[in-house]
mmCIF file of C-alpha atoms in Angstrom:
data_model
loop_
_atom_site.group_PDB
_atom_site.id
_atom_site.type_symbol
_atom_site.label_atom_id
_atom_site.label_comp_id
_atom_site.label_asym_id
_atom_site.label_seq_id
_atom_site.Cartn_x
_atom_site.Cartn_y
_atom_site.Cartn_z
ATOM 1 C CA MET A 208 -13.749 -17.127 64.304
ATOM 2 C CA ASN A 209 -15.557 -19.329 61.807
ATOM 3 C CA PRO A 210 -13.648 -22.094 59.951
ATOM 4 C CA GLU A 211 -13.437 -20.153 56.663
ATOM 5 C CA GLN A 212 -11.898 -17.164 58.434
ATOM 6 C CA LEU A 213 -9.565 -19.463 60.351
ATOM 7 C CA ILE A 214 -8.251 -21.256 57.273
ATOM 8 C CA SER A 215 -7.754 -17.965 55.445
ATOM 9 C CA CYS A 216 -5.895 -16.383 58.388
ATOM 10 C CA ALA A 217 -3.666 -19.438 58.761
ATOM 11 C CA LEU A 218 -2.916 -19.377 55.025
ATOM 12 C CA ASP A 219 -2.138 -15.642 55.087
ATOM 13 C CA ILE A 220 0.400 -16.156 57.857
ATOM 14 C CA GLY A 221 1.878 -19.282 56.253
ATOM 15 C CA GLU A 222 2.130 -17.590 52.870
ATOM 16 C CA GLN A 223 3.991 -14.572 54.230
ATOM 17 C CA MET A 224 6.313 -16.810 56.283
ATOM 18 C CA LEU A 225 7.200 -18.806 53.186
ATOM 19 C CA VAL A 226 7.797 -15.664 51.122
ATOM 20 C CA SER A 227 9.976 -14.185 53.904
ATOM 21 C CA GLY A 228 12.294 -17.181 53.851
ATOM 22 C CA ALA A 229 11.002 -19.732 56.378
ATOM 23 C CA GLU A 230 11.751 -23.417 55.912
ATOM 24 C CA ILE A 231 8.932 -25.599 54.600
ATOM 25 C CA GLY A 232 8.666 -27.506 57.891
ATOM 26 C CA ARG A 233 8.075 -24.341 59.903
ATOM 27 C CA VAL A 234 5.334 -23.129 57.568
ATOM 28 C CA GLU A 235 3.497 -26.456 57.727
ATOM 29 C CA VAL A 236 3.789 -26.748 61.517
ATOM 30 C CA SER A 237 2.637 -23.146 62.083
ATOM 31 C CA ILE A 238 -0.468 -23.533 59.907
ATOM 32 C CA ARG A 239 -1.292 -26.863 61.504
ATOM 33 C CA TYR A 240 -1.038 -25.616 65.079
ATOM 34 C CA ILE A 241 -3.026 -22.464 64.379
ATOM 35 C CA CYS A 242 -5.844 -24.606 62.972
ATOM 36 C CA LEU A 243 -5.689 -27.137 65.807
ATOM 37 C CA ALA A 244 -5.658 -24.351 68.421
ATOM 38 C CA TYR A 245 -9.195 -23.350 67.362
ATOM 39 C CA GLY A 246 -10.515 -26.856 67.879
ATOM 40 C CA CYS A 247 -10.225 -28.468 64.458
ATOM 41 C CA GLN A 248 -10.236 -32.266 64.639
ATOM 42 C CA ARG A 249 -7.664 -32.620 61.954
ATOM 43 C CA ALA A 250 -5.487 -30.309 59.837
ATOM 44 C CA ASP A 251 -3.460 -31.497 56.839
ATOM 45 C CA VAL A 252 -1.006 -29.074 55.309
ATOM 46 C CA PHE A 253 1.032 -29.584 52.160
ATOM 47 C CA THR A 254 3.547 -26.911 51.198
ATOM 48 C CA ILE A 255 5.925 -26.531 48.317
ATOM 49 C CA THR A 256 7.708 -23.334 47.332
ATOM 50 C CA SER A 257 4.950 -22.252 44.946
ATOM 51 C CA SER A 258 1.805 -23.524 46.665
ATOM 52 C CA ILE A 259 0.143 -24.270 50.017
ATOM 53 C CA VAL A 260 -2.811 -26.651 50.412
ATOM 54 C CA VAL A 261 -4.716 -26.886 53.699
ATOM 55 C CA SER A 262 -7.515 -29.355 54.479
ATOM 56 C CA LEU A 263 -9.414 -29.149 57.757
ATOM 57 C CA ILE A 264 -11.969 -31.249 59.538
ATOM 58 C CA THR A 265 -13.699 -28.664 61.704
ATOM 59 C CA ALA A 266 -14.947 -29.168 65.265
ATOM 60 C CA ASP A 267 -18.467 -29.914 63.963
ATOM 61 C CA GLY A 268 -17.168 -32.421 61.404
ATOM 62 C CA ARG A 269 -17.211 -30.379 58.165
ATOM 63 C CA HIS A 270 -14.400 -30.699 55.612
ATOM 64 C CA ILE A 271 -12.817 -27.530 54.205
ATOM 65 C CA THR A 272 -9.915 -27.138 51.768
ATOM 66 C CA GLN A 273 -8.186 -24.043 50.482
ATOM 67 C CA THR A 274 -5.207 -23.661 48.170
ATOM 68 C CA ARG A 275 -2.876 -20.733 47.663
ATOM 69 C CA ARG A 276 -0.533 -20.077 44.791
ATOM 70 C CA ILE A 277 2.629 -18.498 46.209
ATOM 71 C CA ASN A 278 4.428 -15.895 44.174
ATOM 72 C CA GLY A 279 7.566 -13.968 44.799
ATOM 73 C CA SER A 280 10.230 -14.278 47.425
ATOM 74 C CA GLY A 281 12.460 -11.883 49.270
ATOM 75 C CA THR A 282 14.167 -12.856 52.467
ATOM 76 C CA ASP A 283 12.882 -10.617 55.266
ATOM 77 C CA LEU A 284 13.976 -12.003 58.598
ATOM 78 C CA GLU A 285 12.353 -9.264 60.682
ATOM 79 C CA LYS A 286 8.963 -10.053 59.148
ATOM 80 C CA LEU A 287 9.540 -13.768 59.694
ATOM 81 C CA HIS A 288 10.381 -13.089 63.332
ATOM 82 C CA LYS A 289 7.150 -11.118 63.839
ATOM 83 C CA LEU A 290 5.002 -13.666 62.010
ATOM 84 C CA ASN A 291 6.496 -16.409 64.164
ATOM 85 C CA HIS A 292 5.581 -14.402 67.259
ATOM 86 C CA LEU A 293 2.079 -13.852 65.928
ATOM 87 C CA SER A 294 1.542 -17.544 65.291
ATOM 88 C CA ARG A 295 2.677 -18.435 68.809
ATOM 89 C CA TYR A 296 0.444 -15.701 70.209
ATOM 90 C CA ILE A 297 -2.518 -17.077 68.260
ATOM 91 C CA CYS A 298 -1.900 -20.614 69.513
ATOM 92 C CA GLN A 299 -1.676 -19.475 73.138
ATOM 93 C CA ASN A 300 -4.435 -16.846 73.291
ATOM 94 C CA LYS A 301 -6.876 -17.749 70.486
ATOM 95 C CA PRO A 302 -7.701 -14.103 69.639
ATOM 96 C CA ASP A 303 -10.773 -13.276 67.518
ATOM 97 C CA TYR A 304 -10.730 -12.714 63.767
ATOM 98 C CA GLN A 305 -10.472 -8.925 63.809
ATOM 99 C CA GLU A 306 -7.494 -8.911 66.172
ATOM 100 C CA VAL A 307 -5.586 -11.407 64.012
ATOM 101 C CA VAL A 308 -6.307 -9.405 60.862
ATOM 102 C CA ASP A 309 -5.179 -6.170 62.529
ATOM 103 C CA LYS A 310 -1.931 -7.677 63.772
ATOM 104 C CA TYR A 311 -1.279 -9.344 60.436
ATOM 105 C CA THR A 312 -1.873 -6.134 58.489
ATOM 106 C CA GLU A 313 0.432 -4.236 60.824
ATOM 107 C CA ILE A 314 3.250 -6.744 60.170
ATOM 108 C CA CYS A 315 2.723 -6.638 56.399
ATOM 109 C CA ASN A 316 2.769 -2.836 56.319
ATOM 110 C CA GLN A 317 6.152 -2.555 57.958
ATOM 111 C CA ARG A 318 8.766 -1.075 55.667
ATOM 112 C CA ARG A 319 12.122 -2.517 54.757
ATOM 113 C CA PHE A 320 15.313 -0.470 54.601
ATOM 114 C CA PRO A 321 15.264 2.036 51.697
ATOM 115 C CA VAL A 322 17.159 1.065 48.523
ATOM 116 C CA TRP A 323 20.082 3.367 49.140
ATOM 117 C CA VAL A 324 20.752 1.696 52.489
ATOM 118 C CA GLU A 325 20.635 -1.683 50.753
ATOM 119 C CA ALA A 326 22.985 -0.350 48.086
ATOM 120 C CA LEU A 327 25.437 0.750 50.785
ATOM 121 C CA ALA A 328 25.149 -2.673 52.434
ATOM 122 C CA SER A 329 25.796 -4.297 49.042
ATOM 123 C CA ALA A 330 28.858 -2.104 48.545
ATOM 124 C CA LEU A 331 30.121 -3.184 51.967
ATOM 125 C CA ILE A 332 29.506 -6.862 51.151
ATOM 126 C CA ALA A 333 31.250 -6.630 47.765
ATOM 127 C CA CYS A 334 34.215 -4.797 49.291
ATOM 128 C CA SER A 335 34.465 -7.247 52.224
ATOM 129 C CA PHE A 336 34.404 -10.375 50.123
ATOM 130 C CA THR A 337 36.859 -8.939 47.600
ATOM 131 C CA LEU A 338 39.340 -8.535 50.448
ATOM 132 C CA PHE A 339 38.239 -11.887 51.890
ATOM 133 C CA PHE A 340 39.173 -13.658 48.665
ATOM 134 C CA GLY A 341 42.591 -12.047 48.541
ATOM 135 C CA GLY A 342 42.004 -8.777 46.693
ATOM 136 C CA SER A 343 44.104 -5.688 47.423
ATOM 137 C CA TRP A 344 42.779 -2.455 48.988
ATOM 138 C CA ILE A 345 42.342 -0.885 45.550
ATOM 139 C CA ASP A 346 40.276 -3.899 44.468
ATOM 140 C CA GLY A 347 38.145 -3.399 47.562
ATOM 141 C CA MET A 348 37.502 0.249 46.682
ATOM 142 C CA ALA A 349 36.549 -0.718 43.116
ATOM 143 C CA ALA A 350 34.195 -3.388 44.504
ATOM 144 C CA LEU A 351 32.322 -0.660 46.420
ATOM 145 C CA ILE A 352 31.213 0.739 43.055
ATOM 146 C CA LEU A 353 30.365 -2.727 41.747
ATOM 147 C CA GLY A 354 28.225 -3.523 44.801
ATOM 148 C CA VAL A 355 26.124 -0.387 44.350
ATOM 149 C CA LEU A 356 25.811 -1.142 40.634
ATOM 150 C CA VAL A 357 24.549 -4.686 41.295
ATOM 151 C CA ARG A 358 21.959 -3.596 43.873
ATOM 152 C CA TYR A 359 20.513 -0.857 41.676
ATOM 153 C CA THR A 360 20.457 -3.149 38.634
ATOM 154 C CA THR A 361 18.553 -5.874 40.490
ATOM 155 C CA TYR A 362 16.263 -3.244 42.049
ATOM 156 C CA ILE A 363 15.319 -1.733 38.685
ATOM 157 C CA MET A 364 14.849 -5.137 37.062
ATOM 158 C CA GLU A 365 12.688 -6.409 39.936
ATOM 159 C CA ARG A 366 10.511 -3.303 39.826
ATOM 160 C CA ALA A 367 10.060 -3.811 36.094
ATOM 161 C CA GLY A 368 8.762 -7.303 36.915
ATOM 162 C CA MET A 369 11.648 -9.200 35.314
ATOM 163 C CA ASN A 370 12.217 -12.823 36.328
ATOM 164 C CA GLN A 371 15.153 -13.976 38.441
ATOM 165 C CA VAL A 372 17.071 -15.523 35.552
ATOM 166 C CA PHE A 373 17.087 -12.416 33.389
ATOM 167 C CA THR A 374 17.860 -10.193 36.395
ATOM 168 C CA ASN A 375 20.903 -12.278 37.299
ATOM 169 C CA VAL A 376 22.187 -12.480 33.721
ATOM 170 C CA THR A 377 22.001 -8.684 33.364
ATOM 171 C CA ALA A 378 23.478 -7.899 36.769
ATOM 172 C CA THR A 379 26.434 -10.267 36.285
ATOM 173 C CA PHE A 380 26.988 -9.053 32.724
ATOM 174 C CA LEU A 381 27.131 -5.391 33.771
ATOM 175 C CA LEU A 382 29.259 -6.168 36.805
ATOM 176 C CA CYS A 383 31.872 -8.055 34.768
ATOM 177 C CA LEU A 384 31.992 -5.372 32.069
ATOM 178 C CA VAL A 385 32.472 -2.597 34.625
ATOM 179 C CA SER A 386 35.067 -4.558 36.598
ATOM 180 C CA ALA A 387 37.010 -5.193 33.360
ATOM 181 C CA GLY A 388 36.753 -1.476 32.541
ATOM 182 C CA LEU A 389 37.934 -0.437 35.992
ATOM 183 C CA THR A 390 40.875 -2.816 35.778
ATOM 184 C CA LYS A 391 41.866 -1.327 32.389
ATOM 185 C CA LEU A 392 41.738 2.151 33.944
ATOM 186 C CA GLY A 393 44.061 0.972 36.686
ATOM 187 C CA ILE A 394 41.446 0.984 39.463
ATOM 188 C CA GLY A 395 41.733 -2.606 40.638
ATOM 189 C CA GLU A 396 44.476 -5.157 40.139
ATOM 190 C CA ASN A 397 43.031 -8.567 40.775
ATOM 191 C CA GLN A 398 39.913 -8.808 38.682
ATOM 192 C CA HIS A 399 39.033 -12.338 39.831
ATOM 193 C CA ALA A 400 38.894 -11.249 43.471
ATOM 194 C CA MET A 401 36.660 -8.288 42.534
ATOM 195 C CA ASN A 402 34.337 -10.512 40.532
ATOM 196 C CA ILE A 403 34.068 -13.233 43.181
ATOM 197 C CA GLY A 404 33.519 -10.668 45.928
ATOM 198 C CA THR A 405 30.702 -8.935 44.094
ATOM 199 C CA ILE A 406 29.128 -12.119 42.726
ATOM 200 C CA MET A 407 28.705 -13.227 46.372
ATOM 201 C CA LEU A 408 25.738 -10.821 46.324
ATOM 202 C CA LEU A 409 24.005 -12.878 43.656
ATOM 203 C CA ILE A 410 25.309 -16.391 44.234
ATOM 204 C CA PRO A 411 22.586 -18.797 45.407
ATOM 205 C CA GLY A 412 24.856 -20.459 47.951
ATOM 206 C CA VAL A 413 22.374 -20.165 50.801
ATOM 207 C CA ALA A 414 19.562 -21.331 48.506
ATOM 208 C CA LEU A 415 21.633 -24.338 47.453
ATOM 209 C CA THR A 416 22.425 -25.262 51.045
ATOM 210 C CA ASN A 417 18.794 -24.785 52.111
ATOM 211 C CA SER A 418 17.536 -26.953 49.278
ATOM 212 C CA LEU A 419 19.785 -29.772 50.419
ATOM 213 C CA ARG A 420 18.585 -29.201 53.994
ATOM 214 C CA ASP A 421 14.968 -29.551 52.851
ATOM 215 C CA MET A 422 15.756 -32.747 50.992
ATOM 216 C CA ILE A 423 17.725 -34.372 53.818
ATOM 217 C CA SER A 424 14.985 -33.548 56.330
ATOM 218 C CA GLY A 425 12.367 -35.218 54.135
ATOM 219 C CA ASP A 426 10.765 -32.417 52.097
ATOM 220 C CA ILE A 427 11.922 -33.903 48.809
ATOM 221 C CA MET A 428 9.520 -31.988 46.554
ATOM 222 C CA SER A 429 10.342 -28.543 47.926
ATOM 223 C CA GLY A 430 13.997 -29.437 48.123
ATOM 224 C CA LEU A 431 14.081 -30.389 44.461
ATOM 225 C CA LEU A 432 12.255 -27.224 43.411
ATOM 226 C CA ARG A 433 14.614 -25.053 45.435
ATOM 227 C CA PHE A 434 17.607 -27.013 44.178
ATOM 228 C CA PHE A 435 16.711 -26.450 40.530
ATOM 229 C CA ASN A 436 15.951 -22.830 41.250
ATOM 230 C CA ALA A 437 19.440 -22.413 42.724
ATOM 231 C CA VAL A 438 21.045 -24.233 39.793
ATOM 232 C CA LEU A 439 19.113 -22.058 37.345
ATOM 233 C CA ILE A 440 20.307 -18.875 39.043
ATOM 234 C CA ALA A 441 23.895 -20.178 39.061
ATOM 235 C CA ALA A 442 23.547 -20.908 35.338
ATOM 236 C CA ALA A 443 22.189 -17.391 34.788
ATOM 237 C CA ILE A 444 25.183 -15.896 36.592
ATOM 238 C CA ALA A 445 27.502 -18.071 34.510
ATOM 239 C CA ALA A 446 25.735 -16.948 31.317
ATOM 240 C CA GLY A 447 26.161 -13.263 32.219
ATOM 241 C CA TYR A 448 29.791 -13.853 33.120
ATOM 242 C CA ILE A 449 30.579 -15.740 29.913
ATOM 243 C CA LEU A 450 28.748 -13.162 27.774
ATOM 244 C CA ALA A 451 30.827 -10.349 29.291
ATOM 245 C CA GLY A 452 33.962 -12.480 28.900
ATOM 246 C CA GLN A 453 33.298 -12.942 25.182
ATOM 247 C CA ILE A 454 32.846 -9.189 24.671
ATOM 248 C CA VAL A 455 35.882 -8.126 26.673
ATOM 249 C CA GLY A 456 37.916 -10.988 25.272
ATOM 250 C CA GLY A 457 38.665 -13.159 28.287
ATOM 251 C CA LEU A 458 38.390 -12.159 31.901
ATOM 252 C CA MET B 252 48.388 -14.621 59.647
ATOM 253 C CA GLU B 253 47.698 -11.173 58.262
ATOM 254 C CA GLN B 254 45.386 -12.687 55.669
ATOM 255 C CA SER B 255 43.511 -14.566 58.437
ATOM 256 C CA ILE B 256 42.870 -11.335 60.337
ATOM 257 C CA ILE B 257 41.653 -9.610 57.179
ATOM 258 C CA GLN B 258 39.367 -12.572 56.510
ATOM 259 C CA LEU B 259 37.926 -12.476 60.023
ATOM 260 C CA ILE B 260 37.174 -8.751 59.785
ATOM 261 C CA THR B 261 35.730 -8.968 56.293
ATOM 262 C CA ALA B 262 33.653 -12.070 57.129
ATOM 263 C CA THR B 263 32.088 -10.080 59.970
ATOM 264 C CA LEU B 264 31.415 -7.063 57.750
ATOM 265 C CA GLY B 265 30.014 -9.342 55.025
ATOM 266 C CA SER B 266 27.582 -10.945 57.458
ATOM 267 C CA PHE B 267 26.605 -7.489 58.681
ATOM 268 C CA GLY B 268 25.851 -6.432 55.098
ATOM 269 C CA PHE B 269 23.698 -9.484 54.467
ATOM 270 C CA SER B 270 21.874 -8.986 57.769
ATOM 271 C CA VAL B 271 20.926 -5.503 56.576
ATOM 272 C CA LEU B 272 19.837 -6.853 53.166
ATOM 273 C CA TYR B 273 17.723 -9.469 54.958
ATOM 274 C CA ASN B 274 16.165 -6.708 57.069
ATOM 275 C CA HIS B 275 17.448 -7.644 60.519
ATOM 276 C CA ARG B 276 16.934 -5.078 63.287
ATOM 277 C CA SER B 277 18.437 -4.166 66.685
ATOM 278 C CA ASN B 278 20.013 -6.925 68.796
ATOM 279 C CA LYS B 279 19.298 -9.594 66.170
ATOM 280 C CA LEU B 280 21.451 -7.624 63.741
ATOM 281 C CA ILE B 281 24.379 -7.779 66.163
ATOM 282 C CA ILE B 282 24.005 -11.499 66.873
ATOM 283 C CA ALA B 283 23.787 -12.327 63.168
ATOM 284 C CA THR B 284 26.874 -10.192 62.454
ATOM 285 C CA LEU B 285 28.932 -11.850 65.180
ATOM 286 C CA GLY B 286 27.787 -15.199 63.780
ATOM 287 C CA GLY B 287 29.744 -14.466 60.602
ATOM 288 C CA LEU B 288 32.871 -13.865 62.679
ATOM 289 C CA PHE B 289 32.248 -17.045 64.667
ATOM 290 C CA SER B 290 31.754 -19.308 61.650
ATOM 291 C CA TRP B 291 34.962 -18.180 59.970
ATOM 292 C CA LEU B 292 36.915 -18.276 63.248
ATOM 293 C CA VAL B 293 35.956 -21.922 63.730
ATOM 294 C CA TYR B 294 36.937 -22.663 60.147
ATOM 295 C CA LEU B 295 40.380 -21.070 60.597
ATOM 296 C CA LEU B 296 40.996 -22.756 63.943
ATOM 297 C CA LEU B 297 40.276 -26.143 62.372
ATOM 298 C CA GLU B 298 42.794 -25.571 59.597
ATOM 299 C CA PRO B 299 45.810 -27.156 61.362
ATOM 300 C CA LEU B 300 43.694 -30.053 62.658
ATOM 301 C CA PHE B 301 41.919 -31.211 59.517
ATOM 302 C CA PRO B 302 43.623 -31.168 56.122
ATOM 303 C CA SER B 303 40.341 -31.866 54.297
ATOM 304 C CA GLU B 304 38.468 -28.688 53.393
ATOM 305 C CA SER B 305 35.110 -30.494 53.288
ATOM 306 C CA ILE B 306 35.434 -31.724 56.871
ATOM 307 C CA ARG B 307 36.280 -28.195 58.024
ATOM 308 C CA TYR B 308 33.141 -26.902 56.306
ATOM 309 C CA LEU B 309 31.100 -29.674 57.944
ATOM 310 C CA ILE B 310 32.322 -28.894 61.457
ATOM 311 C CA SER B 311 32.078 -25.104 61.067
ATOM 312 C CA SER B 312 28.525 -25.352 59.764
ATOM 313 C CA SER B 313 27.633 -27.551 62.764
ATOM 314 C CA ALA B 314 29.214 -25.000 65.099
ATOM 315 C CA ILE B 315 27.327 -22.081 63.576
ATOM 316 C CA THR B 316 24.073 -24.058 63.738
ATOM 317 C CA ILE B 317 24.583 -24.585 67.468
ATOM 318 C CA TYR B 318 25.237 -20.832 67.799
ATOM 319 C CA ALA B 319 22.086 -20.026 65.825
ATOM 320 C CA GLU B 320 19.950 -22.507 67.780
ATOM 321 C CA ILE B 321 21.104 -21.080 71.116
ATOM 322 C CA PHE B 322 20.429 -17.456 70.223
ATOM 323 C CA ALA B 323 17.176 -18.354 68.474
ATOM 324 C CA ARG B 324 15.938 -19.737 71.783
ATOM 325 C CA VAL B 325 17.271 -16.808 73.809
ATOM 326 C CA LEU B 326 15.643 -14.209 71.544
ATOM 327 C CA ARG B 327 12.605 -16.362 70.652
ATOM 328 C CA THR B 328 12.985 -16.211 66.895
ATOM 329 C CA PRO B 329 13.370 -18.854 64.143
ATOM 330 C CA THR B 330 16.817 -20.450 63.842
ATOM 331 C CA THR B 331 16.927 -19.390 60.189
ATOM 332 C CA SER B 332 17.205 -15.752 61.336
ATOM 333 C CA PHE B 333 20.749 -16.292 62.536
ATOM 334 C CA LEU B 334 21.744 -19.250 60.417
ATOM 335 C CA VAL B 335 21.288 -17.577 57.032
ATOM 336 C CA PRO B 336 23.384 -14.414 57.558
ATOM 337 C CA SER B 337 25.981 -16.157 59.744
ATOM 338 C CA ILE B 338 26.740 -18.952 57.319
ATOM 339 C CA ILE B 339 27.533 -16.518 54.471
ATOM 340 C CA PRO B 340 31.363 -16.731 54.846
ATOM 341 C CA LEU B 341 31.114 -20.514 54.411
ATOM 342 C CA VAL B 342 29.048 -20.301 51.221
ATOM 343 C CA PRO B 343 31.031 -21.990 48.422
ATOM 344 C CA GLY B 344 31.145 -18.847 46.271
ATOM 345 C CA ARG B 345 34.737 -19.208 45.194
ATOM 346 C CA ALA B 346 34.257 -22.790 43.998
ATOM 347 C CA LEU B 347 31.175 -21.761 42.035
ATOM 348 C CA TYR B 348 33.082 -18.860 40.490
ATOM 349 C CA TYR B 349 35.944 -21.057 39.336
ATOM 350 C CA THR B 350 33.438 -23.480 37.835
ATOM 351 C CA MET B 351 32.143 -20.602 35.709
ATOM 352 C CA ASN B 352 35.611 -19.462 34.859
ATOM 353 C CA TYR B 353 36.547 -22.923 33.530
ATOM 354 C CA ALA B 354 33.373 -22.924 31.453
ATOM 355 C CA LEU B 355 34.322 -19.541 30.001
ATOM 356 C CA HIS B 356 37.695 -20.880 28.913
ATOM 357 C CA SER B 357 36.148 -24.157 27.679
ATOM 358 C CA GLN B 358 38.221 -26.237 30.108
ATOM 359 C CA TRP B 359 35.466 -28.806 30.478
ATOM 360 C CA PRO B 360 37.166 -31.516 32.585
ATOM 361 C CA GLU B 361 38.215 -28.896 35.159
ATOM 362 C CA CYS B 362 34.757 -27.324 34.948
ATOM 363 C CA VAL B 363 32.978 -30.612 35.757
ATOM 364 C CA GLU B 364 35.425 -31.359 38.552
ATOM 365 C CA SER B 365 34.949 -27.913 40.046
ATOM 366 C CA ALA B 366 31.143 -28.199 39.781
ATOM 367 C CA MET B 367 31.251 -31.541 41.618
ATOM 368 C CA TYR B 368 33.483 -29.996 44.269
ATOM 369 C CA THR B 369 31.020 -27.112 44.752
ATOM 370 C CA MET B 370 28.201 -29.622 45.223
ATOM 371 C CA GLN B 371 30.318 -31.597 47.650
ATOM 372 C CA LEU B 372 30.954 -28.514 49.792
ATOM 373 C CA ALA B 373 27.272 -27.536 49.730
ATOM 374 C CA LEU B 374 26.330 -31.085 50.746
ATOM 375 C CA PHE B 375 28.810 -31.145 53.634
ATOM 376 C CA ILE B 376 27.510 -27.789 54.886
ATOM 377 C CA ALA B 377 23.921 -29.042 54.687
ATOM 378 C CA VAL B 378 24.810 -32.258 56.525
ATOM 379 C CA GLY B 379 26.546 -30.217 59.242
ATOM 380 C CA ILE B 380 23.381 -28.159 59.772
ATOM 381 C CA ILE B 381 21.038 -31.157 59.695
ATOM 382 C CA ALA B 382 23.181 -33.144 62.150
ATOM 383 C CA VAL B 383 22.815 -30.422 64.775
ATOM 384 C CA THR B 384 19.133 -29.655 64.130
ATOM 385 C CA THR B 385 18.243 -33.337 64.360
ATOM 386 C CA SER B 386 20.320 -33.944 67.509
ATOM 387 C CA ILE B 387 18.648 -31.011 69.245
ATOM 388 C CA ARG B 388 15.218 -32.299 68.252
ATOM 389 C CA ILE B 389 16.061 -35.765 69.627
ATOM 390 C CA LEU B 390 17.467 -34.356 72.876
ATOM 391 C CA HIS B 391 14.321 -32.307 73.258
ATOM 392 C CA SER B 392 11.969 -35.196 72.759
ATOM 393 C CA ILE B 393 13.894 -37.110 75.419
ATOM 394 C CA SER B 394 14.108 -34.306 77.987
ATOM 395 C CA VAL B 395 10.675 -32.710 77.539
ATOM 396 C CA ASN B 396 7.586 -34.858 77.441
ATOM 397 C CA SER B 397 4.884 -32.281 78.026
ATOM 398 C CA LYS B 398 2.965 -31.715 74.776
ATOM 399 C CA HIS B 399 2.910 -27.973 75.286
ATOM 400 C CA HIS B 400 6.673 -27.749 75.273
ATOM 401 C CA SER B 401 7.259 -30.007 72.321
ATOM 402 C CA VAL B 402 4.811 -27.904 70.309
ATOM 403 C CA TYR B 403 6.536 -24.638 70.982
ATOM 404 C CA HIS B 404 10.089 -25.805 70.770
ATOM 405 C CA ARG B 405 9.784 -27.610 67.490
ATOM 406 C CA ARG B 406 9.230 -24.248 65.849
#
């Protein structure tokens, strides 16, 4: 494997790890060790949520740098697991370029669950957390509908290429309108419990916690970016909620 | 008591749902699901011991990080795989929701207070995770001095 192929392979793997939901530290360490495994004298990696920069000093003393702009995110823990395996495999066995590309392509081509399965999972989550936060059984049943609604809304918006903020405003707005409607019809008693339960699907709680984790462990830049991203999404949810509240006249 | 049992069941189902959304498969799906049960169980068991909600969140998040670290090593996968779905019941969703609700009703002092409280909970959870991750890293650097091992276990 020549150095250009090496740096591009390492970046491919790092990029997909980052997109799948790995912490910054893991991405940097993986890229670094892959490069060092093939005999580079030095490998410097800088990663933030939207970019990766890698500089190498190769075995014969040349300097190479490549940068990637990272777009999109969607937590996919199965893909992360496989990429992690691949990077360990590369470090231990130093396979040639074609083998790495084949394995990498195979991982990237693996399918996720179809949307309807995700919609069912969302319905289950919404129902569970409605009951968790003190809703009655009827509220839980109503939340099943809300969960499906939220998943399909976000799915359609994401496919149309909408940004996260607009997606979250719309999803929360629709969810609050429908939950108010259902309550008026008598399906659902405790509207707050229904709303909290379903909003758990959108709430950036994990993102907020992870951003603080990044910051405490020293990745201040990435931590700040992730923190503001989480705050922005929370603000978007609040905007959708307040908009629906104004229309319905108080939730 | 009845509410606690409902919460334990629904926390488990909630973590299962998120594991599916995050595309977990086979035995990892089961471990991540049981993690949700474990994190909320710890939280409930701490209730009589610690009156402060923040401290309970701190200890439960440490406990679930230990759980995630153990199974990550057993199944050779990143700790994040189990940490993210398992910590879902601890996510300060309710606090965030009430913050929004105060904003909707223009109750600004309550809104600010609630927002600060949400941040406080998130911070305590993060500190709980970091405390465990760091301790494990330190223990490892003491117990293992071969370079090979430190390389593969830091990941």
